[in-house]
Amino acid sequence: MSELSRQRSADPAAVEMLNLAEKEQLETIWDRLEKQQPQCGYGQLGTCCRLCTMGPCRIDPMGEEPTHGVCGASADTIVARNLARMIAVGSSSHSDHGRSAALLLKAVASGENTDYRITDVEKLQAVATRLEVTTENRSYPEIASDIADIALSCFGKQDDTPMPFTEKYLLPKRYQLFKDIEEQLFKTTGKKMGILPRGIDREIVDILHRTHFGTDADPLSLMVQGIRSSIADGWGGSLIATELQDILYGTPTVNTAKANLGVLDAEWVNIIVHGHEPSLSEKVVEMALSEEMQQAARKLGAKGINIVGLCCTGNEMLMRQGVDMAGNVLHSELAIMTGAVEAMVVDVQCIYPSLANLSNCFHTKFITTSEQATIPEALHIQFEDEHADEIARRIVNTAIAAYPERDQGKVYIPNITSSAIAGFSVEEILKTLGGSVAPLIDVIAKGTIKGVVGIVGCNNVKVKQDLYHQELTKKLIERDILVIGTGCWAIGAAKAGLMNLDAQSLAGEGLKAVCQQLGIPPVLNMGSCVDCSRMLVLAGALAAHLDVDICDLPLVGSAPEWMTEKAVAIGTYFVSSGIPTHLWPAPPILGSPEVTKILTEDIKGLLGGYFFIEEGPQAAAQRMEEIILEKRAALGI
Ligand code: SF4
Ligand code: MSK
């Protein structure tokens, strides 16, 4: 194996594929990163601005000229505006996903869409109870219709009252804290700054407006609006996506599957679903597994159809149906390079544009499906919820038809997989605990488990793939800290074998004993990136049980290989919810002393949560343990 490949990924399957890429001269995302060097230092510090055509402007971080943009904007203003925009984009991605789920639930409830159905009536009732929707003597579609209406009102509501999902799901103590902070900010600054979101679309548009040329220049009010938008995401858009998808497709339950490129099979038609929204992938999986399609594949000489997931759509499929997982986002090019993929079917978010041209070097059909994410050189098959069955059939048939075009001489699949237990929704965790959070609180109070760290986020090609994810996770569990999480971290952990029962042996004595007793791994997959909302709901349930606020709990968040604007939104709503949150790589804020101070220090006194940056897993784990021990001491446990 080449040294270069080994430096690029901690995953042996990826290293094999990177070797092959080197040999076959196939360009990868790692190669393109090299070609971009050196990357712009102003961009990394967040001090470049191109909001108007008098720019682009950049501010010297050393205090040399130029110290201000042409319009007079300081580094603090520029950094704050850029960060607020990142939060807005991240919030909009998750929330638009939530909107799709709400529109689909409404269409199913009204009978307009018969391709989908209400699958989980227990969850329907639970969400209705939470939202105070009457359930007595009412049909499931009637209840679902009201839930969908409430969800949709969270997007377009115009009055200034807090949006209903946030109001009903947020811990009352935190809700009150947000109100108090709004008042306090007004008293101390004389400026009106809101924290409780009025509506998802409104908070996002507000950021776009206030960051327009010549509008808000105050780093504090820009950051407060960023916080508001992130809450509209975590306690709004993402939560709506998770809750309504559970109603439509079922709340995840514990299941076991395999993870890594070895899930591809040289003798089968391989279809990979990649992206984020399960409305597409649920249907493609259903269609691919149908006898009609399996037979069609067999007629062409394949053993059948092997459908696997990648990235967060993969997590959605893994969590609900135990579908095998080909890998996290840095595996997307590598999967195509196996030469064994008939179709990669994508919808929205985290899809490298490079996949289209790369697929054209093989027989692989790279199929885009969303009007929001079309990619030049891809095969576009427009997906519409109202014709989901028919379109899914067309997609699967396209994949089958590609099988005879496969060049078997080009096929190389690393024979590497790990088994992983997934499906840890809040409901499933409670079931494992016997129906209440009390046993978890009990073991935390006793110190058998010191605390919980929620890890989220991506792969970032600037960080050796999965290394930080794996090392940090191992260092935490050996310190008796339970690790939960989502997104591409979860897939990295699954590939590294950290989500099976053997991983209990890597945990400290206390955590190991608890996991053995419950029959669970010490590292729990809670789903895709929108499912970070599950972690918020769990944190809220723990705090409510103890009658404390979330910021009092021994909880820490982390995004150790983060890359996307969604991760910025997630980190911000974790912090806003009271959870100290670690980031690596550093976000583009260090060019502003004021924004850095607000987010790493001042915010702690207001919200309890704050950001911290640590480059290495050892230091990060150490810091997390210290925070957890501080919180435990304050709680008197
Ligand atoms: Fe430069 Fe100001 Fe225009 Fe930004 S808004 S590009 S700092 S002139
Ligand atoms: S897919 S946002 S790379 S986790 Fe959700 Fe992975 Fe990050 Fe995309």
Tab-separated table of N, CA and C in Angstrom, residues 192-260:
chain	number	residue	atom	x	y	z
A	192	LYS	N	-33.061	45.345	20.187
A	192	LYS	CA	-33.960	44.200	20.215
A	192	LYS	C	-33.271	43.013	19.524
A	193	MET	N	-33.054	41.940	20.287
A	193	MET	CA	-32.443	40.736	19.693
A	193	MET	C	-33.259	39.532	20.145
A	194	GLY	N	-33.698	38.725	19.201
A	194	GLY	CA	-34.554	37.587	19.543
A	194	GLY	C	-33.793	36.279	19.482
A	195	ILE	N	-34.164	35.367	20.378
A	195	ILE	CA	-33.548	34.029	20.365
A	195	ILE	C	-34.572	32.978	19.954
A	196	LEU	N	-35.798	33.111	20.473
A	196	LEU	CA	-36.825	32.118	20.135
A	196	LEU	C	-37.261	32.325	18.689
A	197	PRO	N	-37.162	31.281	17.867
A	197	PRO	CA	-37.491	31.468	16.448
A	197	PRO	C	-38.985	31.658	16.220
A	198	ARG	N	-39.300	32.609	15.329
A	198	ARG	CA	-40.700	32.867	14.975
A	198	ARG	C	-41.145	31.941	13.853
A	199	GLY	N	-40.263	31.707	12.926
A	199	GLY	CA	-40.581	30.834	11.803
A	199	GLY	C	-39.275	30.475	11.118
A	200	ILE	N	-39.200	29.295	10.552
A	200	ILE	CA	-37.928	28.831	9.972
A	200	ILE	C	-37.521	29.711	8.794
A	201	ASP	N	-38.453	29.860	7.852
A	201	ASP	CA	-38.106	30.652	6.669
A	201	ASP	C	-37.753	32.080	7.082
A	202	ARG	N	-38.503	32.598	8.053
A	202	ARG	CA	-38.305	33.985	8.474
A	202	ARG	C	-36.908	34.209	9.058
A	203	GLU	N	-36.464	33.263	9.901
A	203	GLU	CA	-35.155	33.470	10.540
A	203	GLU	C	-34.023	33.378	9.511
A	204	ILE	N	-34.217	32.528	8.534
A	204	ILE	CA	-33.182	32.385	7.499
A	204	ILE	C	-33.165	33.623	6.601
A	205	VAL	N	-34.355	34.053	6.190
A	205	VAL	CA	-34.434	35.255	5.353
A	205	VAL	C	-33.913	36.454	6.131
A	206	ASP	N	-34.194	36.489	7.432
A	206	ASP	CA	-33.697	37.587	8.276
A	206	ASP	C	-32.173	37.693	8.169
A	207	ILE	N	-31.509	36.532	8.206
A	207	ILE	CA	-30.034	36.563	8.100
A	207	ILE	C	-29.610	37.072	6.723
A	208	LEU	N	-30.298	36.589	5.692
A	208	LEU	CA	-29.927	37.053	4.342
A	208	LEU	C	-30.126	38.564	4.235
A	209	HIS	N	-31.207	39.064	4.842
A	209	HIS	CA	-31.474	40.493	4.800
A	209	HIS	C	-30.415	41.259	5.599
A	210	ARG	N	-30.210	40.826	6.859
A	210	ARG	CA	-29.327	41.655	7.694
A	210	ARG	C	-27.858	41.570	7.275
A	211	THR	N	-27.525	40.576	6.450
A	211	THR	CA	-26.146	40.513	5.960
A	211	THR	C	-26.010	41.120	4.560
A	212	HIS	N	-27.093	41.686	4.050
A	212	HIS	CA	-26.993	42.417	2.783
A	212	HIS	C	-26.132	43.660	3.004
A	213	PHE	N	-25.551	44.126	1.932
A	213	PHE	CA	-24.683	45.304	2.019
A	213	PHE	C	-25.324	46.410	2.861
A	214	GLY	N	-24.541	46.912	3.789
A	214	GLY	CA	-24.967	48.095	4.528
A	214	GLY	C	-26.095	47.862	5.505
A	215	THR	N	-26.240	46.644	6.022
A	215	THR	CA	-27.318	46.425	6.998
A	215	THR	C	-26.686	46.188	8.373
A	216	ASP	N	-26.784	44.965	8.939
A	216	ASP	CA	-26.294	44.774	10.310
A	216	ASP	C	-24.765	44.662	10.322
A	217	ALA	N	-24.126	45.489	11.139
A	217	ALA	CA	-22.662	45.439	11.236
A	217	ALA	C	-22.217	45.036	12.640
A	218	ASP	N	-23.191	44.702	13.495
A	218	ASP	CA	-22.882	44.437	14.900
A	218	ASP	C	-22.658	42.922	15.104
A	219	PRO	N	-21.432	42.513	15.443
A	219	PRO	CA	-21.168	41.079	15.585
A	219	PRO	C	-22.109	40.393	16.574
A	220	LEU	N	-22.484	41.103	17.633
A	220	LEU	CA	-23.348	40.466	18.629
A	220	LEU	C	-24.731	40.178	18.050
A	221	SER	N	-25.355	41.170	17.442
A	221	SER	CA	-26.710	40.904	16.946
A	221	SER	C	-26.676	39.922	15.772
A	222	LEU	N	-25.602	39.940	15.008
A	222	LEU	CA	-25.476	38.943	13.934
A	222	LEU	C	-25.383	37.539	14.520
A	223	MET	N	-24.625	37.401	15.597
A	223	MET	CA	-24.478	36.074	16.216
A	223	MET	C	-25.778	35.624	16.892
A	224	VAL	N	-26.483	36.571	17.509
A	224	VAL	CA	-27.754	36.202	18.157
A	224	VAL	C	-28.741	35.716	17.092
A	225	GLN	N	-28.768	36.395	15.949
A	225	GLN	CA	-29.674	35.932	14.892
A	225	GLN	C	-29.208	34.570	14.348
A	226	GLY	N	-27.901	34.354	14.324
A	226	GLY	CA	-27.399	33.032	13.924
A	226	GLY	C	-27.897	31.961	14.890
A	227	ILE	N	-27.861	32.286	16.158
A	227	ILE	CA	-28.356	31.347	17.175
A	227	ILE	C	-29.841	31.068	16.948
A	228	ARG	N	-30.589	32.137	16.688
A	228	ARG	CA	-32.033	31.968	16.471
A	228	ARG	C	-32.311	31.059	15.270
A	229	SER	N	-31.553	31.269	14.206
A	229	SER	CA	-31.738	30.438	13.018
A	229	SER	C	-31.373	28.983	13.320
A	230	SER	N	-30.315	28.793	14.103
A	230	SER	CA	-29.909	27.415	14.410
A	230	SER	C	-30.965	26.723	15.268
A	231	ILE	N	-31.605	27.477	16.167
A	231	ILE	CA	-32.665	26.855	16.987
A	231	ILE	C	-33.863	26.512	16.098
A	232	ALA	N	-34.121	27.395	15.114
A	232	ALA	CA	-35.194	27.098	14.160
A	232	ALA	C	-34.899	25.807	13.401
A	233	ASP	N	-33.620	25.475	13.300
A	233	ASP	CA	-33.223	24.221	12.656
A	233	ASP	C	-33.333	23.046	13.641
A	234	GLY	N	-32.584	23.112	14.726
A	234	GLY	CA	-32.520	21.970	15.643
A	234	GLY	C	-33.832	21.653	16.317
A	235	TRP	N	-34.491	22.718	16.811
A	235	TRP	CA	-35.780	22.517	17.487
A	235	TRP	C	-36.914	22.856	16.534
A	236	GLY	N	-36.632	22.776	15.222
A	236	GLY	CA	-37.631	23.078	14.199
A	236	GLY	C	-37.450	22.190	12.993
A	237	GLY	N	-36.752	22.695	11.987
A	237	GLY	CA	-36.678	21.992	10.709
A	237	GLY	C	-36.163	20.558	10.803
A	238	SER	N	-35.039	20.374	11.503
A	238	SER	CA	-34.485	19.015	11.620
A	238	SER	C	-35.421	18.120	12.428
A	239	LEU	N	-35.962	18.699	13.473
A	239	LEU	CA	-36.875	17.934	14.335
A	239	LEU	C	-38.120	17.503	13.557
A	240	ILE	N	-38.631	18.435	12.757
A	240	ILE	CA	-39.800	18.117	11.924
A	240	ILE	C	-39.442	16.973	10.973
A	241	ALA	N	-38.260	17.060	10.355
A	241	ALA	CA	-37.841	15.991	9.432
A	241	ALA	C	-37.834	14.650	10.169
A	242	THR	N	-37.180	14.609	11.308
A	242	THR	CA	-37.053	13.339	12.032
A	242	THR	C	-38.416	12.810	12.474
A	243	GLU	N	-39.187	13.651	13.122
A	243	GLU	CA	-40.455	13.182	13.698
A	243	GLU	C	-41.426	12.730	12.611
A	244	LEU	N	-41.525	13.516	11.546
A	244	LEU	CA	-42.502	13.189	10.504
A	244	LEU	C	-42.039	12.002	9.655
A	245	GLN	N	-40.736	11.882	9.480
A	245	GLN	CA	-40.231	10.709	8.756
A	245	GLN	C	-40.463	9.442	9.574
A	246	ASP	N	-40.342	9.538	10.870
A	246	ASP	CA	-40.641	8.365	11.699
A	246	ASP	C	-42.102	7.942	11.519
A	247	ILE	N	-42.987	8.931	11.432
A	247	ILE	CA	-44.407	8.613	11.226
A	247	ILE	C	-44.590	7.944	9.857
A	248	LEU	N	-43.910	8.479	8.862
A	248	LEU	CA	-44.101	7.971	7.494
A	248	LEU	C	-43.415	6.630	7.253
A	249	TYR	N	-42.197	6.491	7.779
A	249	TYR	CA	-41.404	5.296	7.418
A	249	TYR	C	-41.133	4.372	8.598
A	250	GLY	N	-41.491	4.808	9.795
A	250	GLY	CA	-41.257	3.971	10.977
A	250	GLY	C	-40.122	4.529	11.821
A	251	THR	N	-40.303	4.463	13.130
A	251	THR	CA	-39.239	4.884	14.045
A	251	THR	C	-38.189	3.785	14.086
A	252	PRO	N	-36.907	4.157	13.964
A	252	PRO	CA	-35.866	3.116	13.943
A	252	PRO	C	-35.895	2.216	15.181
A	253	THR	N	-35.618	0.953	14.925
A	253	THR	CA	-35.459	-0.011	16.017
A	253	THR	C	-34.098	-0.693	15.821
A	254	VAL	N	-33.625	-1.322	16.883
A	254	VAL	CA	-32.278	-1.892	16.832
A	254	VAL	C	-32.175	-2.968	15.754
A	255	ASN	N	-31.146	-2.875	14.945
A	255	ASN	CA	-30.917	-3.879	13.899
A	255	ASN	C	-29.412	-3.987	13.654
A	256	THR	N	-29.033	-5.006	12.922
A	256	THR	CA	-27.602	-5.182	12.638
A	256	THR	C	-27.380	-5.199	11.135
A	257	ALA	N	-26.321	-4.548	10.708
A	257	ALA	CA	-25.988	-4.549	9.272
A	257	ALA	C	-24.474	-4.528	9.125
A	258	LYS	N	-24.029	-4.548	7.879
A	258	LYS	CA	-22.585	-4.490	7.615
A	258	LYS	C	-22.233	-3.103	7.074
A	259	ALA	N	-21.012	-2.684	7.353
A	259	ALA	CA	-20.582	-1.370	6.876
A	259	ALA	C	-19.207	-1.467	6.244
A	260	ASN	N	-19.049	-0.835	5.140
A	260	ASN	CA	-17.824	-0.591	4.363
A	260	ASN	C	-17.968	-1.136	2.943
